[in-house]
Coordinates of C-alpha atoms in Angstrom, one line a residue:
M180 CA 153.7 116.5 144.4
S181 CA 156.5 114.0 145.0
F182 CA 154.6 110.8 144.4
P183 CA 154.2 108.7 142.3
I184 CA 157.9 108.8 141.3
V185 CA 157.4 106.3 138.4
R186 CA 154.5 106.5 136.1
H187 CA 154.1 103.1 134.4
R188 CA 151.0 104.3 132.5
R189 CA 153.2 106.5 130.3
L190 CA 154.0 103.4 128.2
R191 CA 150.4 102.3 127.9
Q192 CA 148.7 105.5 126.7
S193 CA 148.4 104.6 123.0
A194 CA 148.1 101.5 120.9
N195 CA 151.4 102.4 119.1
I196 CA 153.3 102.8 122.3
R197 CA 151.9 99.5 123.7
S198 CA 153.0 97.8 120.5
L199 CA 156.5 99.3 120.6
V200 CA 157.2 98.0 124.1
R201 CA 155.3 94.7 123.8
E202 CA 157.4 91.8 125.2
T203 CA 155.7 88.8 123.8
V204 CA 154.4 88.5 120.2
L205 CA 152.5 85.7 118.5
T206 CA 153.4 84.9 114.8
V207 CA 152.1 82.3 112.4
D208 CA 155.5 80.5 112.8
D209 CA 154.6 79.6 116.4
F210 CA 151.8 77.2 115.4
I211 CA 151.4 73.5 114.6
Q212 CA 148.0 72.4 113.2
P213 CA 146.7 69.0 114.2
I214 CA 144.9 66.9 111.6
F215 CA 142.8 63.8 112.0
V216 CA 143.0 61.4 109.0
A217 CA 140.6 58.5 108.4
Y218 CA 139.9 55.9 105.7
G219 CA 137.1 56.3 103.2
T220 CA 136.3 58.6 100.3
G221 CA 134.9 62.1 100.4
V222 CA 135.1 62.2 104.2
K223 CA 135.0 65.6 105.9
R224 CA 133.2 64.8 109.1
E225 CA 133.0 67.4 111.9
I226 CA 133.9 66.1 115.3
P227 CA 130.9 66.8 117.5
S228 CA 132.8 67.8 120.6
M229 CA 135.3 69.9 118.7
P230 CA 133.4 72.4 116.5
G231 CA 135.4 73.3 113.4
V232 CA 137.7 70.3 113.6
Y233 CA 137.2 67.4 111.1
H234 CA 138.1 63.9 110.1
F235 CA 139.5 63.9 106.6
S236 CA 139.9 61.1 104.2
L237 CA 143.0 61.0 102.0
D238 CA 141.2 62.6 99.0
T239 CA 139.7 65.5 101.1
L240 CA 143.0 66.1 102.9
E241 CA 144.4 68.0 99.9
Q242 CA 142.1 71.0 100.3
E243 CA 142.7 71.1 104.1
V244 CA 146.5 71.1 103.6
K245 CA 146.2 73.7 100.8
E246 CA 144.4 76.0 103.2
I247 CA 147.0 75.5 105.9
V248 CA 149.9 76.2 103.6
E249 CA 148.2 79.4 102.2
L250 CA 147.7 80.7 105.7
G251 CA 151.5 80.4 106.2
I252 CA 151.4 77.6 108.8
K253 CA 154.7 75.7 108.6
A254 CA 153.8 72.3 110.3
V255 CA 151.0 69.8 110.9
L256 CA 150.6 67.1 113.5
L257 CA 149.1 63.9 112.1
F258 CA 146.7 61.6 114.0
G259 CA 145.2 58.5 112.2
I260 CA 142.0 56.6 112.7
P261 CA 142.5 53.1 111.4
E262 CA 140.1 50.6 109.8
T263 CA 141.0 47.8 112.1
K264 CA 142.5 47.5 115.6
D265 CA 144.2 44.7 117.4
A266 CA 146.0 44.0 120.7
I267 CA 149.4 45.4 119.6
G268 CA 148.2 48.2 117.3
S269 CA 149.8 46.7 114.2
S270 CA 148.0 49.2 111.9
G271 CA 150.0 51.9 113.6
F272 CA 153.3 50.6 112.3
A273 CA 152.1 49.2 109.0
E274 CA 153.8 50.6 105.9
D275 CA 150.3 51.3 104.4
G276 CA 148.9 52.7 107.7
I277 CA 146.7 55.7 107.6
V278 CA 149.3 58.1 109.1
Q279 CA 151.9 56.8 106.7
E280 CA 149.6 57.2 103.7
A281 CA 148.6 60.7 104.8
T282 CA 152.3 61.6 105.2
R283 CA 153.0 60.5 101.6
V284 CA 150.1 62.5 100.3
I285 CA 151.1 65.7 102.1
K286 CA 154.8 65.5 101.2
K287 CA 153.9 64.9 97.5
L288 CA 151.7 67.9 97.4
Y289 CA 153.7 70.2 99.7
P290 CA 157.3 69.0 100.2
D291 CA 158.2 71.9 102.4
L292 CA 155.3 71.6 104.9
L293 CA 156.7 69.9 108.0
V294 CA 154.9 66.7 108.9
V295 CA 155.0 65.8 112.6
A296 CA 153.9 62.2 113.2
D297 CA 152.3 61.4 116.5
T298 CA 153.9 58.1 117.6
C299 CA 151.6 56.2 119.9
L300 CA 149.4 53.1 119.8
C301 CA 146.3 54.2 121.6
E302 CA 144.3 54.9 118.4
F303 CA 145.4 51.5 116.9
T304 CA 144.9 49.1 119.8
D305 CA 141.6 47.4 120.6
H306 CA 142.1 48.1 124.3
G307 CA 142.9 51.8 123.8
H308 CA 146.1 51.9 125.8
C309 CA 149.4 53.3 124.5
G310 CA 151.3 50.0 124.5
M311 CA 151.0 46.3 124.9
V312 CA 148.9 45.1 127.9
H313 CA 148.6 42.0 130.0
T314 CA 144.9 41.5 130.7
F315 CA 143.3 39.5 133.5
E316 CA 140.0 39.3 135.4
R317 CA 139.6 40.5 138.9
D318 CA 136.2 40.3 140.8
G319 CA 134.4 39.9 137.5
H320 CA 136.1 42.9 135.8
I321 CA 138.6 43.0 133.0
C322 CA 141.9 44.6 134.3
G323 CA 145.3 45.0 132.7
D324 CA 148.8 46.1 133.1
V325 CA 150.6 48.1 130.4
L326 CA 153.8 46.4 129.6
N327 CA 156.5 49.0 129.4
D328 CA 159.6 47.3 127.8
E329 CA 157.6 45.1 125.5
S330 CA 155.9 48.2 124.1
L331 CA 159.1 50.0 123.2
E332 CA 159.8 47.7 120.3
L333 CA 156.4 48.4 118.8
L334 CA 156.8 52.1 119.3
A335 CA 160.2 52.1 117.7
R336 CA 158.8 50.2 114.7
T337 CA 156.0 52.8 114.4
A338 CA 158.5 55.6 114.4
V339 CA 160.7 54.0 111.7
S340 CA 157.6 53.4 109.5
Q341 CA 156.6 57.0 109.9
A342 CA 160.0 58.3 109.0
R343 CA 160.2 55.9 106.0
A344 CA 156.9 57.4 104.8
G345 CA 158.4 60.9 104.9
A346 CA 157.6 62.3 108.3
D347 CA 160.0 65.2 109.2
I348 CA 159.6 65.0 113.0
I349 CA 158.7 62.0 115.2
A350 CA 156.6 63.0 118.2
P351 CA 156.2 60.1 120.6
S352 CA 153.4 60.6 123.1
N353 CA 153.1 57.3 124.9
M354 CA 155.0 58.1 128.2
M355 CA 156.7 54.7 128.4
D356 CA 159.9 54.8 130.3
G357 CA 162.8 54.7 127.9
F358 CA 160.8 55.6 124.8
V359 CA 163.0 58.3 123.5
Q360 CA 166.1 56.1 123.7
A361 CA 164.4 53.2 122.0
I362 CA 163.1 55.4 119.2
R363 CA 166.3 57.3 118.7
A364 CA 168.3 54.0 118.4
A365 CA 165.8 52.6 115.9
L366 CA 165.8 55.7 113.8
D367 CA 169.6 55.8 113.7
E368 CA 169.9 52.1 112.9
N369 CA 167.5 52.5 109.9
G370 CA 169.2 55.5 108.3
F371 CA 167.1 58.3 109.9
S372 CA 169.7 59.9 112.2
H373 CA 168.7 63.2 110.7
I374 CA 165.0 63.0 111.9
P375 CA 164.4 64.9 115.2
I376 CA 162.3 63.7 118.1
M377 CA 159.7 66.0 119.6
S378 CA 159.1 64.2 122.8
Y379 CA 155.9 64.5 124.8
S380 CA 158.2 64.7 127.8
V381 CA 155.7 66.0 130.4
K382 CA 152.3 64.6 129.6
Y383 CA 149.7 64.6 132.4
A384 CA 146.8 62.2 133.0
S385 CA 144.4 65.1 132.3
A386 CA 140.6 65.5 132.1
F387 CA 141.3 68.0 129.3
Y388 CA 141.8 65.2 126.8
G389 CA 138.1 64.2 126.7
P390 CA 137.2 65.6 123.2
F391 CA 140.4 64.2 121.7
R392 CA 139.4 60.7 122.7
D393 CA 136.1 61.3 120.9
A394 CA 138.1 62.5 117.8
A395 CA 140.6 59.7 117.8
D396 CA 138.4 56.9 119.1
S397 CA 141.1 56.2 121.6
A398 CA 139.4 55.9 125.0
P399 CA 140.8 53.1 127.1
Q400 CA 138.5 50.1 127.2
F401 CA 139.4 49.4 130.9
G402 CA 141.2 51.3 133.6
D403 CA 142.9 54.6 132.9
R404 CA 146.3 55.9 131.9
K405 CA 147.4 57.1 135.4
T406 CA 150.1 54.5 135.7
Y407 CA 152.1 56.0 132.8
Q408 CA 150.9 59.6 132.4
M409 CA 151.7 62.0 135.1
D410 CA 149.8 63.0 138.2
P411 CA 148.6 66.6 137.7
A412 CA 149.7 67.4 141.2
N413 CA 153.4 66.9 140.5
V414 CA 155.9 69.5 139.3
R415 CA 159.3 68.1 140.4
E416 CA 158.5 64.9 138.7
A417 CA 158.0 66.8 135.4
L418 CA 161.7 68.0 135.6
R419 CA 162.8 64.4 136.1
E420 CA 160.8 63.2 133.1
A421 CA 162.2 66.0 130.9
E422 CA 165.7 65.3 132.1
S423 CA 165.4 61.6 131.1
D424 CA 164.3 62.6 127.6
V425 CA 167.2 65.1 127.2
L426 CA 169.7 62.4 128.3
E427 CA 168.1 59.9 125.9
G428 CA 168.4 62.2 122.9
A429 CA 165.2 64.2 122.6
D430 CA 165.5 67.3 120.3
M431 CA 162.4 69.1 121.5
L432 CA 160.5 68.8 124.7
M433 CA 156.7 69.2 125.3
V434 CA 154.3 70.0 128.1
K435 CA 150.8 68.7 127.7
P436 CA 148.2 70.1 128.5
A437 CA 149.2 73.8 128.5
L438 CA 146.5 76.0 130.0
A439 CA 146.5 74.5 133.5
F440 CA 150.3 73.8 133.5
M441 CA 151.9 77.1 132.6
D442 CA 154.0 76.9 135.8
V443 CA 155.4 73.6 134.5
I444 CA 156.1 75.2 131.1
R445 CA 158.1 78.0 132.8
L446 CA 160.1 75.5 135.0
V447 CA 161.0 73.3 132.0
R448 CA 161.9 76.4 130.0
D449 CA 164.2 77.6 132.8
Q450 CA 165.8 74.2 133.3
F451 CA 166.5 73.0 129.8
D452 CA 168.0 74.7 126.7
L453 CA 166.0 72.8 124.1
P454 CA 163.0 74.0 122.0
L455 CA 159.9 73.7 124.0
V456 CA 156.4 72.9 122.8
A457 CA 153.1 73.6 124.5
Y458 CA 150.1 71.5 123.5
N459 CA 146.9 73.5 123.7
V460 CA 144.7 70.4 123.9
S461 CA 141.2 69.5 122.8
G462 CA 139.4 70.3 126.1
E463 CA 141.0 73.7 126.2
Y464 CA 139.8 74.3 122.6
S465 CA 136.3 72.9 123.1
M466 CA 135.6 75.0 126.2
V467 CA 136.4 78.2 124.4
K468 CA 134.4 77.2 121.3
A469 CA 131.4 76.3 123.4
A470 CA 131.5 79.6 125.4
A471 CA 131.9 81.5 122.1
Q472 CA 129.0 79.8 120.5
Q473 CA 126.8 80.9 123.5
G474 CA 128.0 84.5 123.0
W475 CA 129.5 84.5 126.5
I476 CA 133.1 85.5 125.4
N477 CA 135.0 87.2 122.6
E478 CA 136.6 84.2 121.0
Q479 CA 139.4 86.0 119.2
A480 CA 140.4 87.9 122.3
I481 CA 140.3 84.9 124.6
V482 CA 142.3 82.7 122.2
T483 CA 144.9 85.4 121.6
E484 CA 145.3 85.9 125.4
M485 CA 145.5 82.2 126.1
L486 CA 148.1 81.5 123.5
L487 CA 150.1 84.6 124.5
G488 CA 150.2 83.2 128.0
M489 CA 151.6 79.9 126.8
K490 CA 154.3 81.7 124.8
R491 CA 155.0 84.1 127.7
A492 CA 155.4 81.1 130.0
G493 CA 158.3 79.9 127.7
A494 CA 156.8 77.9 124.8
D495 CA 158.7 78.2 121.5
M496 CA 155.9 76.4 119.6
I497 CA 152.2 75.8 120.3
I498 CA 150.3 72.8 119.0
T499 CA 146.7 74.2 118.8
Y500 CA 143.5 73.5 117.0
F501 CA 143.2 77.3 116.8
S502 CA 146.2 77.5 114.4
K503 CA 144.1 78.4 111.3
D504 CA 142.0 80.9 113.2
M505 CA 145.0 82.6 114.7
A506 CA 146.7 82.8 111.3
R507 CA 143.7 84.5 109.9
W508 CA 143.4 86.9 112.8
L509 CA 147.1 87.8 112.6
R510 CA 146.7 88.6 108.9
E511 CA 143.8 90.9 109.7
A512 CA 145.6 92.7 112.5

């Protein structure tokens, strides 16, 4: 018998052979764990749309961070829920803001744990947009335009205040034009030239963010974010966005969301020689959790396959709410 000439199954016939030739491997070093921090005392409040994810007050944060460190996770991404909001998101760049205070707590307890500070204003503005807005009434409805250049100064102030509090990495997620350059200049001018920028370079206006807006209380009060976040239909535009951030001084690039945009992750990986982050976002997390709770899927198998896909597509790091789960599963393997 002359065919088949090549027998691919030879390298699949046992678990040890499959492990030996495996091309993509997940490790605990790949993951960044998001944390939501809120004011109050004794707060550990589960987010209804994100089972297993909680709001923590500063006093309960210690136990969460201890668990993260013990699992071997090297970095956390901080989001803050303020006590008050206003039109310019001033609590976002206050020296005693919730993200700043949480950063100080974490760095005092675990100096080597990397703190990545999300740099945006949507959680802190009373209108829920990622910058300053000009509002007006049209046909009886409140409308608004997000002011790009005026927002850059506020975002730069936020980044500097986060760096001053001890953040190791600044992660601007606002998608304003020129935001990387503005933040890089402000960091450098204030003595933080050593702080890297993890830019949300390719951030789509996605329906997958729904549970996060519940978690961060950041839904826009009017309109949507389609004038500054990207159209999910566009790919070439993603390369233009990433190129702008590279030229402006970004140290790391990000694609968000990840699951429906693995083609974009691959294109950005092939085009740019910078560390690349994939954000496995809230909607992706909640869909898996909901199906697992119904007994419809094997959660561990699905999560592992999903995150492997993101890494295989080209991600060097993955921001995921499954970080702790994956760290445990990897230990048990």
